Amino acid sequence: MASSITAYDHFWKLVTTGGLDLDTSEIRIRLVTSNYGFNVAHTTWDNGLDNATDPSFNEVATGAGYTTGGIALSGAVVTNGKIDYADITWPELTKTFRAAIAVGIGTFGGVVDPVLFYLLPDTTPADIVSNGSDYSILWNDVDGLFYRPTL
């Protein structure tokens, strides 16, 4: 099963001129169902439309090993311009979801809680079904998650 990570269109603009600091800003990983219609032009976590274009409306519900709001990335380490984070785990997760979305917590470049990147764990694409097992996202320790541009 192959996976992919796609940055939303405004991601690097938020990093270079919008005040988003990949080392210190709070970034949370949230799980969404297949009802969310990913589009790289989406900008904010909650656009208020409560439909397929609204990631917050399609976040998996609290319970069975998941809490809405997701898990914060932590342990940022920068080596040769590459940024890596600690792996994240939802213990004993019993959920069906399609993707994970990274969300910047706060206002960056005038956008409140911007969506940053979309992680599709199975590019088939297929739903991920976790039945009470620990579900982890393991970031590549060698290549890092991001390459930080020189600002």
C-alpha atoms as a printed R data frame, in Angstrom:
    type eleno elety resid chain resno       x      y      z
1   ATOM     1    CA   MET     A     1   0.000  0.000  0.000
2   ATOM     2    CA   ALA     A     2   1.507  3.300 -1.105
3   ATOM     3    CA   SER     A     3   0.880  6.597  0.642
4   ATOM     4    CA   SER     A     4   1.194 10.219 -0.418
5   ATOM     5    CA   ILE     A     5   1.460 13.668  1.114
6   ATOM     6    CA   THR     A     6   0.166 16.689 -0.794
7   ATOM     7    CA   ALA     A     7   0.632 20.261  0.394
8   ATOM     8    CA   TYR     A     8  -2.293 22.638  0.059
9   ATOM     9    CA   ASP     A     9  -1.587 25.484 -2.388
10  ATOM    10    CA   HIS     A    10  -0.942 28.127  0.269
11  ATOM    11    CA   PHE     A    11   1.343 26.008  2.482
12  ATOM    12    CA   TRP     A    12   4.757 27.435  1.511
13  ATOM    13    CA   LYS     A    13   3.376 30.969  1.383
14  ATOM    14    CA   LEU     A    14   2.269 30.570  5.006
15  ATOM    15    CA   VAL     A    15   5.763 29.332  5.886
16  ATOM    16    CA   THR     A    16   7.699 32.019  4.029
17  ATOM    17    CA   THR     A    17   5.524 35.103  4.636
18  ATOM    18    CA   GLY     A    18   2.556 34.071  6.799
19  ATOM    19    CA   GLY     A    19   4.302 33.474 10.111
20  ATOM    20    CA   LEU     A    20   3.933 29.672 10.207
21  ATOM    21    CA   ASP     A    21   7.099 28.288 11.841
22  ATOM    22    CA   LEU     A    22   7.523 24.574 11.164
23  ATOM    23    CA   ASP     A    23   9.761 24.225 14.240
24  ATOM    24    CA   THR     A    24   7.584 25.953 16.828
25  ATOM    25    CA   SER     A    25   4.024 26.580 15.569
26  ATOM    26    CA   GLU     A    26   1.400 24.112 16.746
27  ATOM    27    CA   ILE     A    27   0.525 21.687 13.960
28  ATOM    28    CA   ARG     A    28  -2.110 19.019 14.591
29  ATOM    29    CA   ILE     A    29  -2.824 15.861 12.611
30  ATOM    30    CA   ARG     A    30  -6.544 15.125 12.290
31  ATOM    31    CA   LEU     A    31  -8.324 12.174 10.690
32  ATOM    32    CA   VAL     A    32 -11.113 12.688  8.140
33  ATOM    33    CA   THR     A    33 -13.601 10.385  6.478
34  ATOM    34    CA   SER     A    34 -13.963  9.678  2.772
35  ATOM    35    CA   ASN     A    35 -16.804 12.227  2.689
36  ATOM    36    CA   TYR     A    36 -14.216 15.032  2.591
37  ATOM    37    CA   GLY     A    37 -13.522 16.101 -0.995
38  ATOM    38    CA   PHE     A    38  -9.836 17.021 -0.969
39  ATOM    39    CA   ASN     A    39  -8.870 20.014 -3.073
40  ATOM    40    CA   VAL     A    40  -5.430 21.692 -2.934
41  ATOM    41    CA   ALA     A    41  -7.162 25.091 -3.083
42  ATOM    42    CA   HIS     A    42  -8.874 24.600  0.297
43  ATOM    43    CA   THR     A    43  -7.469 26.964  2.896
44  ATOM    44    CA   THR     A    44  -9.047 26.573  6.324
45  ATOM    45    CA   TRP     A    45  -9.948 23.729  8.658
46  ATOM    46    CA   ASP     A    46 -13.511 24.956  9.222
47  ATOM    47    CA   ASN     A    47 -14.995 26.844  6.297
48  ATOM    48    CA   GLY     A    48 -18.458 26.793  7.904
49  ATOM    49    CA   LEU     A    49 -20.167 25.054  4.981
50  ATOM    50    CA   ASP     A    50 -20.714 21.681  6.696
51  ATOM    51    CA   ASN     A    51 -20.329 19.738  3.454
52  ATOM    52    CA   ALA     A    52 -17.680 17.808  1.512
53  ATOM    53    CA   THR     A    53 -15.500 20.932  1.167
54  ATOM    54    CA   ASP     A    54 -15.289 21.404  4.946
55  ATOM    55    CA   PRO     A    55 -12.574 19.255  6.568
56  ATOM    56    CA   SER     A    56 -13.874 19.938 10.103
57  ATOM    57    CA   PHE     A    57 -17.331 18.639  9.175
58  ATOM    58    CA   ASN     A    58 -15.746 15.379  8.010
59  ATOM    59    CA   GLU     A    59 -13.392 14.744 10.943
60  ATOM    60    CA   VAL     A    60 -13.972 11.371 12.593
61  ATOM    61    CA   ALA     A    61 -15.948 11.612 15.821
62  ATOM    62    CA   THR     A    62 -14.540 11.494 19.325
63  ATOM    63    CA   GLY     A    63 -14.495  8.054 20.899
64  ATOM    64    CA   ALA     A    64 -12.976  4.625 20.323
65  ATOM    65    CA   GLY     A    65  -9.395  5.889 20.590
66  ATOM    66    CA   TYR     A    66  -9.794  9.244 18.843
67  ATOM    67    CA   THR     A    67 -10.395 12.756 20.147
68  ATOM    68    CA   THR     A    68 -11.514 15.472 17.749
69  ATOM    69    CA   GLY     A    69  -8.722 17.953 17.275
70  ATOM    70    CA   GLY     A    70  -6.216 15.197 16.555
71  ATOM    71    CA   ILE     A    71  -2.651 14.913 17.808
72  ATOM    72    CA   ALA     A    72  -0.073 17.706 17.857
73  ATOM    73    CA   LEU     A    73   3.202 17.174 16.042
74  ATOM    74    CA   SER     A    74   6.055 17.350 18.532
75  ATOM    75    CA   GLY     A    75   9.777 16.878 18.793
76  ATOM    76    CA   ALA     A    76  10.722 18.940 15.743
77  ATOM    77    CA   VAL     A    77  14.339 18.278 14.803
78  ATOM    78    CA   VAL     A    78  16.046 20.244 12.040
79  ATOM    79    CA   THR     A    79  19.058 18.625 10.372
80  ATOM    80    CA   ASN     A    80  20.595 20.055  7.199
81  ATOM    81    CA   GLY     A    81  17.377 21.954  6.486
82  ATOM    82    CA   LYS     A    82  15.192 18.835  6.851
83  ATOM    83    CA   ILE     A    83  12.515 18.843  9.542
84  ATOM    84    CA   ASP     A    84  11.438 15.639 11.246
85  ATOM    85    CA   TYR     A    85   8.868 15.133 13.993
86  ATOM    86    CA   ALA     A    86   8.150 12.407 16.515
87  ATOM    87    CA   ASP     A    87   5.931  9.650 15.135
88  ATOM    88    CA   ILE     A    88   2.307  9.830 16.295
89  ATOM    89    CA   THR     A    89   0.025  7.048 17.510
90  ATOM    90    CA   TRP     A    90  -3.654  6.715 18.295
91  ATOM    91    CA   PRO     A    91  -3.763  3.866 20.847
92  ATOM    92    CA   GLU     A    92  -6.492  1.238 20.458
93  ATOM    93    CA   LEU     A    93  -8.116  3.115 17.583
94  ATOM    94    CA   THR     A    94 -11.411  1.740 16.286
95  ATOM    95    CA   LYS     A    95 -12.289  4.026 13.381
96  ATOM    96    CA   THR     A    96 -12.708  4.079  9.631
97  ATOM    97    CA   PHE     A    97 -11.081  7.051  7.921
98  ATOM    98    CA   ARG     A    98  -9.648  8.010  4.544
99  ATOM    99    CA   ALA     A    99  -6.945 10.574  5.263
100 ATOM   100    CA   ALA     A   100  -5.099 12.722  7.766
101 ATOM   101    CA   ILE     A   101  -4.858 16.491  7.504
102 ATOM   102    CA   ALA     A   102  -2.230 18.704  9.112
103 ATOM   103    CA   VAL     A   103  -3.709 21.905 10.517
104 ATOM   104    CA   GLY     A   104  -1.821 24.959 11.761
105 ATOM   105    CA   ILE     A   105  -3.375 26.127 15.019
106 ATOM   106    CA   GLY     A   106  -3.736 29.886 15.037
107 ATOM   107    CA   THR     A   107  -3.852 32.603 12.403
108 ATOM   108    CA   PHE     A   108  -1.176 32.597  9.720
109 ATOM   109    CA   GLY     A   109  -1.173 34.904  6.716
110 ATOM   110    CA   GLY     A   110  -4.695 35.986  7.676
111 ATOM   111    CA   VAL     A   111  -6.029 32.403  7.611
112 ATOM   112    CA   VAL     A   112  -7.469 30.952 10.825
113 ATOM   113    CA   ASP     A   113  -6.423 27.322 11.427
114 ATOM   114    CA   PRO     A   114  -5.117 26.747  7.898
115 ATOM   115    CA   VAL     A   115  -4.961 23.272  6.376
116 ATOM   116    CA   LEU     A   116  -1.330 22.540  5.526
117 ATOM   117    CA   PHE     A   117  -1.000 19.106  3.973
118 ATOM   118    CA   TYR     A   118  -3.139 16.089  3.155
119 ATOM   119    CA   LEU     A   119  -1.820 12.610  3.958
120 ATOM   120    CA   LEU     A   120  -3.452  9.771  2.061
121 ATOM   121    CA   PRO     A   121  -2.292  6.539  3.763
122 ATOM   122    CA   ASP     A   122  -3.584  4.347  0.918
123 ATOM   123    CA   THR     A   123  -3.370  5.864 -2.565
124 ATOM   124    CA   THR     A   124  -5.730  3.263 -4.033
125 ATOM   125    CA   PRO     A   125  -7.553  5.253 -2.454
126 ATOM   126    CA   ALA     A   126  -9.222  3.124  0.158
127 ATOM   127    CA   ASP     A   127 -10.518  3.699  3.633
128 ATOM   128    CA   ILE     A   128  -8.295  2.739  6.536
129 ATOM   129    CA   VAL     A   129 -10.077  0.509  9.035
130 ATOM   130    CA   SER     A   130  -8.524  0.244 12.480
131 ATOM   131    CA   ASN     A   131 -10.185 -2.258 14.783
132 ATOM   132    CA   GLY     A   132  -8.855 -1.571 18.256
133 ATOM   133    CA   SER     A   133  -5.184 -1.626 17.350
134 ATOM   134    CA   ASP     A   134  -2.651  1.149 17.701
135 ATOM   135    CA   TYR     A   135  -2.573  3.255 14.527
136 ATOM   136    CA   SER     A   136   0.660  5.138 13.906
137 ATOM   137    CA   ILE     A   137   1.969  7.613 11.395
138 ATOM   138    CA   LEU     A   138   5.716  7.157 11.079
139 ATOM   139    CA   TRP     A   139   7.575 10.092  9.569
140 ATOM   140    CA   ASN     A   140  10.683  9.347  7.502
141 ATOM   141    CA   ASP     A   141  13.576 10.019  9.885
142 ATOM   142    CA   VAL     A   142  16.164 10.210  7.090
143 ATOM   143    CA   ASP     A   143  14.405 12.518  4.639
144 ATOM   144    CA   GLY     A   144  12.297 14.396  7.188
145 ATOM   145    CA   LEU     A   145   8.776 15.580  6.636
146 ATOM   146    CA   PHE     A   146   9.721 18.999  5.261
147 ATOM   147    CA   TYR     A   147  12.729 20.696  3.787
148 ATOM   148    CA   ARG     A   148  12.842 24.135  5.368
149 ATOM   149    CA   PRO     A   149  13.462 26.884  2.825
150 ATOM   150    CA   THR     A   150  16.006 29.551  3.668
151 ATOM   151    CA   LEU     A   151  14.042 32.585  4.804
